[in-house]
Short mmCIF file of C-alpha atoms (C1' of nucleotides) in Angstrom, two decimals:
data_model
loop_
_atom_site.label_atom_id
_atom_site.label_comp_id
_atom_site.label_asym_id
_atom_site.label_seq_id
_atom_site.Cartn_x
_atom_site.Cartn_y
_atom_site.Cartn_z
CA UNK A 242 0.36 25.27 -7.81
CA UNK A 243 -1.33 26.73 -11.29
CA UNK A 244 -4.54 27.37 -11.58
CA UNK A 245 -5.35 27.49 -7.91
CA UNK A 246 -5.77 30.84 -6.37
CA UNK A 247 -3.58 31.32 -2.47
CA UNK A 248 -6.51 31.90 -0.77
CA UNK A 249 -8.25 28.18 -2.47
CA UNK A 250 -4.84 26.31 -1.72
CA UNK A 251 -4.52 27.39 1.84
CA UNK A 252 -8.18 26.04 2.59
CA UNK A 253 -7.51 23.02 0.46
CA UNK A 254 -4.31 22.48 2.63
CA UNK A 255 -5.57 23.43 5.92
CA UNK A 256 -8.54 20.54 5.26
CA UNK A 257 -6.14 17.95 4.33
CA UNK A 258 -4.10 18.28 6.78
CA UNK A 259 -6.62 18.76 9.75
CA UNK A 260 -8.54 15.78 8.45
CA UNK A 261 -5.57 13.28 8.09
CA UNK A 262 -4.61 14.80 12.20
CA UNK A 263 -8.09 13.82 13.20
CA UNK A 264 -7.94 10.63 11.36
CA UNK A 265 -5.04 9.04 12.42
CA UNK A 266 -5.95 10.04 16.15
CA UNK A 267 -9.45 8.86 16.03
CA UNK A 268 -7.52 5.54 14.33
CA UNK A 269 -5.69 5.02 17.13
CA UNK A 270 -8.01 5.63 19.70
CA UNK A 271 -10.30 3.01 18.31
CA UNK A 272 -7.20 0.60 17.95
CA UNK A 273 -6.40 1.01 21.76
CA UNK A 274 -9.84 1.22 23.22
CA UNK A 275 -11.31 -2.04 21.09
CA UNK A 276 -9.29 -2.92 18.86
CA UNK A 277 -11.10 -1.54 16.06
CA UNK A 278 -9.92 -0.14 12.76
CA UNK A 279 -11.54 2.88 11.52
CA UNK A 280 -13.80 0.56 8.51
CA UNK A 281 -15.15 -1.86 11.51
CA UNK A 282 -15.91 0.76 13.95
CA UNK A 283 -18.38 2.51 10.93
CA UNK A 284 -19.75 -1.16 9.92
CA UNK A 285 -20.48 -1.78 13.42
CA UNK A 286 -21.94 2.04 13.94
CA UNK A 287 -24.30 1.31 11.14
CA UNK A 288 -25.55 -2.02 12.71
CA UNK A 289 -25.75 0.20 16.11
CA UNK A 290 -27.73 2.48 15.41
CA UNK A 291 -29.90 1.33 12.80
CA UNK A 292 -30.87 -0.89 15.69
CA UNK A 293 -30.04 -4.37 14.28
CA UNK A 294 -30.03 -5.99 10.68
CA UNK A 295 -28.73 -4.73 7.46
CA UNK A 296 -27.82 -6.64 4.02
CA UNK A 297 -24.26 -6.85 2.89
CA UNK A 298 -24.91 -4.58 0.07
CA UNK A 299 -26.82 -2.35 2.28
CA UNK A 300 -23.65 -1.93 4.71
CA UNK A 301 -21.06 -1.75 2.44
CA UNK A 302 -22.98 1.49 0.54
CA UNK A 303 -20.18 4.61 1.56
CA UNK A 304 -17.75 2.63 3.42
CA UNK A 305 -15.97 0.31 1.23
CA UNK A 306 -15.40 0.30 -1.95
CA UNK A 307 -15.12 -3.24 -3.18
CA UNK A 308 -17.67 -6.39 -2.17
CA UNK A 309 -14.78 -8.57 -1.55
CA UNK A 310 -12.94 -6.05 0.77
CA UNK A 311 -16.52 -6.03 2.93
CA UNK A 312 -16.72 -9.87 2.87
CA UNK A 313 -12.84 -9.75 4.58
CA UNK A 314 -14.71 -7.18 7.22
CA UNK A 315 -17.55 -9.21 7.81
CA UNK A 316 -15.38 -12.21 7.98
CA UNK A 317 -13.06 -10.49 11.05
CA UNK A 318 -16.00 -8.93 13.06
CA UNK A 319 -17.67 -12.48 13.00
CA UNK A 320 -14.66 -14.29 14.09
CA UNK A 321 -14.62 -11.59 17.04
CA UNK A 322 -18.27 -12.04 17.83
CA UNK A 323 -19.34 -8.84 17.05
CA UNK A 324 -21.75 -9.34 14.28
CA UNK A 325 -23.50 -12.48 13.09
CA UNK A 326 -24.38 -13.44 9.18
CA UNK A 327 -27.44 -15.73 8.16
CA UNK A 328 -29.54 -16.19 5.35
CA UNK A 329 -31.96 -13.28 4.08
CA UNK A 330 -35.69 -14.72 4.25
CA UNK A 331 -36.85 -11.78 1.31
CA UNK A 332 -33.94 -13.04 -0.98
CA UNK A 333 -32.37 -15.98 -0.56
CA UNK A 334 -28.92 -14.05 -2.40
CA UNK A 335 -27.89 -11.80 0.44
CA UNK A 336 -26.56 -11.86 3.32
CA UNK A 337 -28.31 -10.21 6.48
CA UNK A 338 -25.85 -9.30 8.91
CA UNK A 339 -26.72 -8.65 12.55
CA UNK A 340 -24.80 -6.95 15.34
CA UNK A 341 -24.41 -9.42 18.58
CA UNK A 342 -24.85 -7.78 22.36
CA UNK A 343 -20.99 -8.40 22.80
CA UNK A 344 -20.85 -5.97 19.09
CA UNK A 345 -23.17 -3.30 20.95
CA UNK A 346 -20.66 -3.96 23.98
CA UNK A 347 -17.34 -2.95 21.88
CA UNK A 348 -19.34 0.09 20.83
CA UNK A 349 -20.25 1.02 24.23
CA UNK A 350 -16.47 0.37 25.12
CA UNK A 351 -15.12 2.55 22.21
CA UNK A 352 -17.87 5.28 22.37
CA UNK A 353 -16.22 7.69 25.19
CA UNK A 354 -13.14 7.43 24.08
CA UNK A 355 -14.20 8.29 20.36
CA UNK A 356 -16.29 11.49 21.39
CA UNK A 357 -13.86 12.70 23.35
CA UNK A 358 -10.79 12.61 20.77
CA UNK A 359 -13.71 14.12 18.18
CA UNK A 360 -14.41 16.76 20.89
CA UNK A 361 -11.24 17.58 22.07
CA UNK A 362 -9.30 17.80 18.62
CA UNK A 363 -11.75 19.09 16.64
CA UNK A 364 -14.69 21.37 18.58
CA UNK A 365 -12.39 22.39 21.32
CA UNK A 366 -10.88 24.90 18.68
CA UNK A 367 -14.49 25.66 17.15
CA UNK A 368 -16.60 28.30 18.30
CA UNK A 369 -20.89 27.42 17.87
CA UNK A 370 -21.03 29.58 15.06
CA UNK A 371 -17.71 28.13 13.06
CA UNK A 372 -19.73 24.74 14.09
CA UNK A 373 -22.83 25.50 11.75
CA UNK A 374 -20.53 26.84 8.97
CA UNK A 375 -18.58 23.69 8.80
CA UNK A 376 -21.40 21.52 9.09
CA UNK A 377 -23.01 23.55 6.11
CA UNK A 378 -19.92 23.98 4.14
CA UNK A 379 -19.02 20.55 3.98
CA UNK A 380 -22.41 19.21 3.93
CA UNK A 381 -22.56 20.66 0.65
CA UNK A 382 -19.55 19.59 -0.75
CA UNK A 383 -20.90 15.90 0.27
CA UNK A 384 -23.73 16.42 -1.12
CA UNK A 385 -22.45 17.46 -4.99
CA UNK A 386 -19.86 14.54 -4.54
CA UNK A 387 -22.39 12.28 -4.42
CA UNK A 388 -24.50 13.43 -6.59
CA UNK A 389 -21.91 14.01 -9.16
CA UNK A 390 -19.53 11.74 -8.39
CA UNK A 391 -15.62 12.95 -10.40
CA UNK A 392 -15.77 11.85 -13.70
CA UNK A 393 -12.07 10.14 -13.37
CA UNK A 394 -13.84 7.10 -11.95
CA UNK A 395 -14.13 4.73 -13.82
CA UNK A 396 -18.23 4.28 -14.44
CA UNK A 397 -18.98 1.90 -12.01
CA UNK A 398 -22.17 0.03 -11.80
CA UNK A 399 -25.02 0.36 -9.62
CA UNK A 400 -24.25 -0.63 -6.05
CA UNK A 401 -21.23 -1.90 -6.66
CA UNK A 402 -18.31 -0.05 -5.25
CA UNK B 784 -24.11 9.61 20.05
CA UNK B 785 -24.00 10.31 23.89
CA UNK B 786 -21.88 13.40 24.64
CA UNK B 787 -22.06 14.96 21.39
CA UNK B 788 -24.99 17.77 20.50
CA UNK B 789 -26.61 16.61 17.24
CA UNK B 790 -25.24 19.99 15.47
CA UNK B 791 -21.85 19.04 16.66
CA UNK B 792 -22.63 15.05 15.07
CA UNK B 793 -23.91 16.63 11.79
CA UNK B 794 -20.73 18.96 11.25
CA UNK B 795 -18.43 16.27 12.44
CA UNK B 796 -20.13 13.56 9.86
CA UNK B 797 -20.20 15.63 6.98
CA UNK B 798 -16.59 16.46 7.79
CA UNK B 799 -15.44 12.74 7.62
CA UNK B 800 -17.71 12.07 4.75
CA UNK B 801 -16.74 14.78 2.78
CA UNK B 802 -12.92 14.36 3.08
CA UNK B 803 -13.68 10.42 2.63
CA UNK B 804 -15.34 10.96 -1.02
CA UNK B 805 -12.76 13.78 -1.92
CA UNK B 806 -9.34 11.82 -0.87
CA UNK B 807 -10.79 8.75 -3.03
CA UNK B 808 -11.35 10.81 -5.98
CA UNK B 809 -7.89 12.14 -5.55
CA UNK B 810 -6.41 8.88 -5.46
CA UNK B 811 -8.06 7.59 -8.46
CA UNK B 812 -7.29 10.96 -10.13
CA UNK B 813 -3.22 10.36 -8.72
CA UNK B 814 -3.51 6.43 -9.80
CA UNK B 815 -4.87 6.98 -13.04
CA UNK B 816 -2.90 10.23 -14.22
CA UNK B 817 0.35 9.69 -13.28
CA UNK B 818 0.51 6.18 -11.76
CA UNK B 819 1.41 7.82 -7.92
CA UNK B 820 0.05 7.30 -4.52
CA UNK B 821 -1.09 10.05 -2.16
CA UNK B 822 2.02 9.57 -0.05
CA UNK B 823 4.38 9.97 -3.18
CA UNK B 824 2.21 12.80 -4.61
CA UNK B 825 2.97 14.64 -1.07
CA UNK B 826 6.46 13.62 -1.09
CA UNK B 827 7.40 14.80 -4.27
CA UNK B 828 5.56 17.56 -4.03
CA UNK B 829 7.75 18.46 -0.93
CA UNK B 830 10.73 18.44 -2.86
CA UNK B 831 9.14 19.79 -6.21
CA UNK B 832 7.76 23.41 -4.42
CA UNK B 833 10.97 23.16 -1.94
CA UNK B 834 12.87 23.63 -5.17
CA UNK B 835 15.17 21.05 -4.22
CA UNK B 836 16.73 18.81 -1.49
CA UNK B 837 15.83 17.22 1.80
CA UNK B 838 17.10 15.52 4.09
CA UNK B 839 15.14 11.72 4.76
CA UNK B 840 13.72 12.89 8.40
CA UNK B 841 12.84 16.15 6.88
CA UNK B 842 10.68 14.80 4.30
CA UNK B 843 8.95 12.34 6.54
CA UNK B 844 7.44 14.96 8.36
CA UNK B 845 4.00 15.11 8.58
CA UNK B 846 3.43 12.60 5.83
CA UNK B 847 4.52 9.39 7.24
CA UNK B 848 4.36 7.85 10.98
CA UNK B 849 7.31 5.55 10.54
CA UNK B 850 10.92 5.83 9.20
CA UNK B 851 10.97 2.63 7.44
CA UNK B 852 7.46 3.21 5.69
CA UNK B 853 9.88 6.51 4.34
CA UNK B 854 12.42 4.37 3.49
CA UNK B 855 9.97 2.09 1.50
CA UNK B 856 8.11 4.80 -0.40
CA UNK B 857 11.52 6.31 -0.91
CA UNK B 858 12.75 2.85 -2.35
CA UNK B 859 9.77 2.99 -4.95
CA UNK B 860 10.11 6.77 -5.97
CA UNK B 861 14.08 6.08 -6.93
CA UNK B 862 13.23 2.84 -8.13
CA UNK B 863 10.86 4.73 -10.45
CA UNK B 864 13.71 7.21 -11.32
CA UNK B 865 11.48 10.27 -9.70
CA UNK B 866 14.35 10.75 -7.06
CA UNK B 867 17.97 9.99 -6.18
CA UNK B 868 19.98 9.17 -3.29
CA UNK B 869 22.87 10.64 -1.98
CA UNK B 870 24.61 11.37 1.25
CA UNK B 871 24.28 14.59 3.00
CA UNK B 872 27.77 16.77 3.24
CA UNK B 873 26.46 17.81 6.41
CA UNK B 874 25.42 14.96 8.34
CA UNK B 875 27.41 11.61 7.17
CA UNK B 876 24.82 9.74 8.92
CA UNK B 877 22.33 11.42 6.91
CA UNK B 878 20.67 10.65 3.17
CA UNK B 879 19.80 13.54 0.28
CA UNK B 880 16.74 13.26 -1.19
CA UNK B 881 16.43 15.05 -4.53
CA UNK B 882 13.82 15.22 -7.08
CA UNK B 883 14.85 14.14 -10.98
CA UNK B 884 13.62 16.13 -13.81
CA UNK B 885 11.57 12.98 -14.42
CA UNK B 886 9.94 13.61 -10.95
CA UNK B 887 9.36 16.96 -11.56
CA UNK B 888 7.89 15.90 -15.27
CA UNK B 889 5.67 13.42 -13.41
CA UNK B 890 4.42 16.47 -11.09
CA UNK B 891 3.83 18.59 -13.96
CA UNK B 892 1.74 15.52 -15.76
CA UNK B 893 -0.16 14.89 -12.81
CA UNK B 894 -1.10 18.37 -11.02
CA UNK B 895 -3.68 19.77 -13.70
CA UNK B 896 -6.03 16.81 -12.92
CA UNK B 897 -5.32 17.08 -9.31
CA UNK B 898 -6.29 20.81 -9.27
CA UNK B 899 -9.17 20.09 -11.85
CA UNK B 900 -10.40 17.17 -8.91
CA UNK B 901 -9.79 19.97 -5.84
CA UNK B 902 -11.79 22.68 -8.22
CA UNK B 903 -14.60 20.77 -9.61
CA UNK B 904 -15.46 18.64 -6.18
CA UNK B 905 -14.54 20.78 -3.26
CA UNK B 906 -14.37 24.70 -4.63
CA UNK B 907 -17.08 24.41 -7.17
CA UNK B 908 -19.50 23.93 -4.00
CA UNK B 909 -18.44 26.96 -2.14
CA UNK B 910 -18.49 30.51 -2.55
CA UNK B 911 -15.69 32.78 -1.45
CA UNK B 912 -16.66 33.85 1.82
CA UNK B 913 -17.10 29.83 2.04
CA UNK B 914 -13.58 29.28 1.42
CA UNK B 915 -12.30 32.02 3.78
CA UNK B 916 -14.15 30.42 6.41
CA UNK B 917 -12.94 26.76 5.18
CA UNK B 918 -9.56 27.96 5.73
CA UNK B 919 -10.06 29.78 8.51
CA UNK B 920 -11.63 26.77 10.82
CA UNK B 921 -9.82 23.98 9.42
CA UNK B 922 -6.56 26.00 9.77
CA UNK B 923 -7.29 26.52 13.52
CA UNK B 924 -7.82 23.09 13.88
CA UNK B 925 -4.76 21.77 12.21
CA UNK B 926 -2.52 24.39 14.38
CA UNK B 927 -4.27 23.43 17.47
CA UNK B 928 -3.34 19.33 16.44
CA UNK B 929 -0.41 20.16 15.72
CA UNK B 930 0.29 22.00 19.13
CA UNK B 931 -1.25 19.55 21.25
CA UNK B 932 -1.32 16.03 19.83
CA UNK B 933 -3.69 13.82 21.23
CA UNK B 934 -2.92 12.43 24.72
CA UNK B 935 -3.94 8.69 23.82
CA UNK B 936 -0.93 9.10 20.99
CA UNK B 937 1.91 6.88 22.96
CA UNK B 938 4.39 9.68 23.97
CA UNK B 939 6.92 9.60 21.46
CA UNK B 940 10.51 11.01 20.90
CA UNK B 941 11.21 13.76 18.74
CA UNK B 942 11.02 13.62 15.33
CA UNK B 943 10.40 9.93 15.03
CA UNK B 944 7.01 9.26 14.14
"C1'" DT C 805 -29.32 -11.64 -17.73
"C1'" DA C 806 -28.37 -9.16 -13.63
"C1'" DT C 807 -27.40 -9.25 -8.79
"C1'" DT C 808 -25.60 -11.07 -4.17
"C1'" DG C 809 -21.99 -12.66 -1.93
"C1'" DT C 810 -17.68 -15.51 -1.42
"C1'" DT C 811 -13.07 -17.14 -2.57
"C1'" DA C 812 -8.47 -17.10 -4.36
"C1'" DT C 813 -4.93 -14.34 -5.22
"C1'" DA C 814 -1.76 -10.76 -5.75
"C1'" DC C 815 -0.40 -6.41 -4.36
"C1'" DT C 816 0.35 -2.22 -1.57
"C1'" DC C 817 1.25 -0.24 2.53
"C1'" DT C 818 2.50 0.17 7.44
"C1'" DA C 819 4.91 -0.73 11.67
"C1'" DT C 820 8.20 -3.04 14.95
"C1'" DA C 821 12.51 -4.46 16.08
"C1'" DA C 822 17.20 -5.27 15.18
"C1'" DC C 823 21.07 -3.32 13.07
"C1'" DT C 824 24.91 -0.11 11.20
"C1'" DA C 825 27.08 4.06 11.25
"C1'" DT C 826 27.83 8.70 12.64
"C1'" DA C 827 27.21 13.00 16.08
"C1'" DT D 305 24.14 8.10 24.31
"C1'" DA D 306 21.25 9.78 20.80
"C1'" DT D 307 20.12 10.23 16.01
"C1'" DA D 308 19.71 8.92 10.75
"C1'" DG D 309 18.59 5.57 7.94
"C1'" DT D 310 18.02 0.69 6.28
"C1'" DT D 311 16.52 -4.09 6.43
"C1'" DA D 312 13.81 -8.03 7.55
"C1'" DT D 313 9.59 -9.39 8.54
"C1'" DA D 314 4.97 -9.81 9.69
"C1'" DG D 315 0.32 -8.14 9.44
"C1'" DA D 316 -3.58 -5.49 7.79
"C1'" DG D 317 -6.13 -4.03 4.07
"C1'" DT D 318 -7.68 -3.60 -0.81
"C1'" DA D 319 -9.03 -4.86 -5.41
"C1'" DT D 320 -9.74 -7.98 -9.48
"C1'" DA D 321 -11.45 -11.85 -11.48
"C1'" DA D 322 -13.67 -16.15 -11.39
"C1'" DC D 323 -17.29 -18.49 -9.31
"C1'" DA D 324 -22.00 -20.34 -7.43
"C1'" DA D 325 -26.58 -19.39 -6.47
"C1'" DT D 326 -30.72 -16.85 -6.84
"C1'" DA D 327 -33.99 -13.02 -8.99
#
DNA sequence: TATTGTTATACTCTATAACTATA
DNA sequence: TATAGTTATAGAGTATAACAATA
């Protein structure tokens, strides 16, 4: 691979590969303990723990990138019961969204099962100090992404992604 | 989070959103550049650095979960003239993949951007000793994955995933 | 005019099961 | 019997564009 030292490609590769491990097992944990894909399980986080109500536009910010593909989210975790949508009293455009008890029950369910995969695959090989380097290391790299999002992207509009 | 130290949440979180920004921007950079997905950018690249052939179960390794979703991405790669077909001398039961020059010419059209993406995003944020450590975490994670899959996987045969 | 959200639609991708053929 | 690969098929997810309603 030009123009990529060894050392840079064998970190590059390592992260890839790791990541799309801990992805597809943290996938399929979700799947089996409630029946969750990865998208719904973050929507519903978001509701969880920002203890109750957020706008469409609001949830959809880092998690999906197209309005309609959150509208088809929305759409399946209401039909499951696990979030509720209803008029927004401060602007009668949007959407407020609110998680229902049997929502904060699913998350409950899936929880364990979730911290334990993340635990087990991931920190189980991780020693405290390798902990705080990762969280720094990549926090960075987050950090200049989104701040300087790749150029290749087509210039997208505000909010809308 | 119960169960999980708020160190441990922070590194695991910037992980995931890190890797989410980064594998979008390679996608768009794939999409746009050279018109291929992330699985067929992997796949060829398989056969582009093996300098060659491989056999259908060897190429699915790692990359895909299913043999048919092979088969399919396989379908669309030869469809698009960036590999052929052919039975294995070996193994009659088997199929030879092998890269075209047009494959490798799509490779060659496509990597600079991908490397330019990988550089400017992920390596333009760290600092050597940075990327040492990268590698050095995220390679014992992958090798420890790799070693011991995830228990809530269903138990599956050899090779077929 | 710009923004919020939905709908229709088309497309890509994945996985399961049934099947053929060879080891 | 087990393995390699394909096919049919069904389902999940995503994105684009057109749209209605409100700011």
């Amino acid at each position: 691979m030009p123009g990529l030292p060894p050392r840079h490609l064998g970190a590059y590769f390592a992260l890839v590969e790791a990541t799309a491990l801990l992805d597809h097992a943290v996938q399929q944990q979700l799947k089996a303990d409630g029946d969750l894909s990865y998208v719904q399980f973050q929507l519903l986080m978001r509701l969880f723990t920002a203890d109750g109500r957020r706008t469409m536009t609001e949830l959809a910010d880092g998690v999906v990138y197209s309005r309609s593909g959150l509208t088809y989210q929305a759409g399946l975790l209401e039909k499951a019961g696990l979030i509720t949508r209803s008029p927004d009293p401060r602007d009668d455009r949007a959407t407020l969204v609110t998680i229902t008890d049997a929502g904060r029950d699913r998350i409950n369910k899936v929880l364990p099962g979730h911290v334990e995969v993340v635990r087990s695959q991931l920190f189980e090989s991780l020693s405290e100090p390798d902990i705080d380097a990762l969280a720094d290391i990549m926090g960075r790299v987050r950090d200049k992404m989104r701040a300087e999002p790749p150029r290749s992207a087509a210039p997208r509009k505000k909010r809308d992604r």
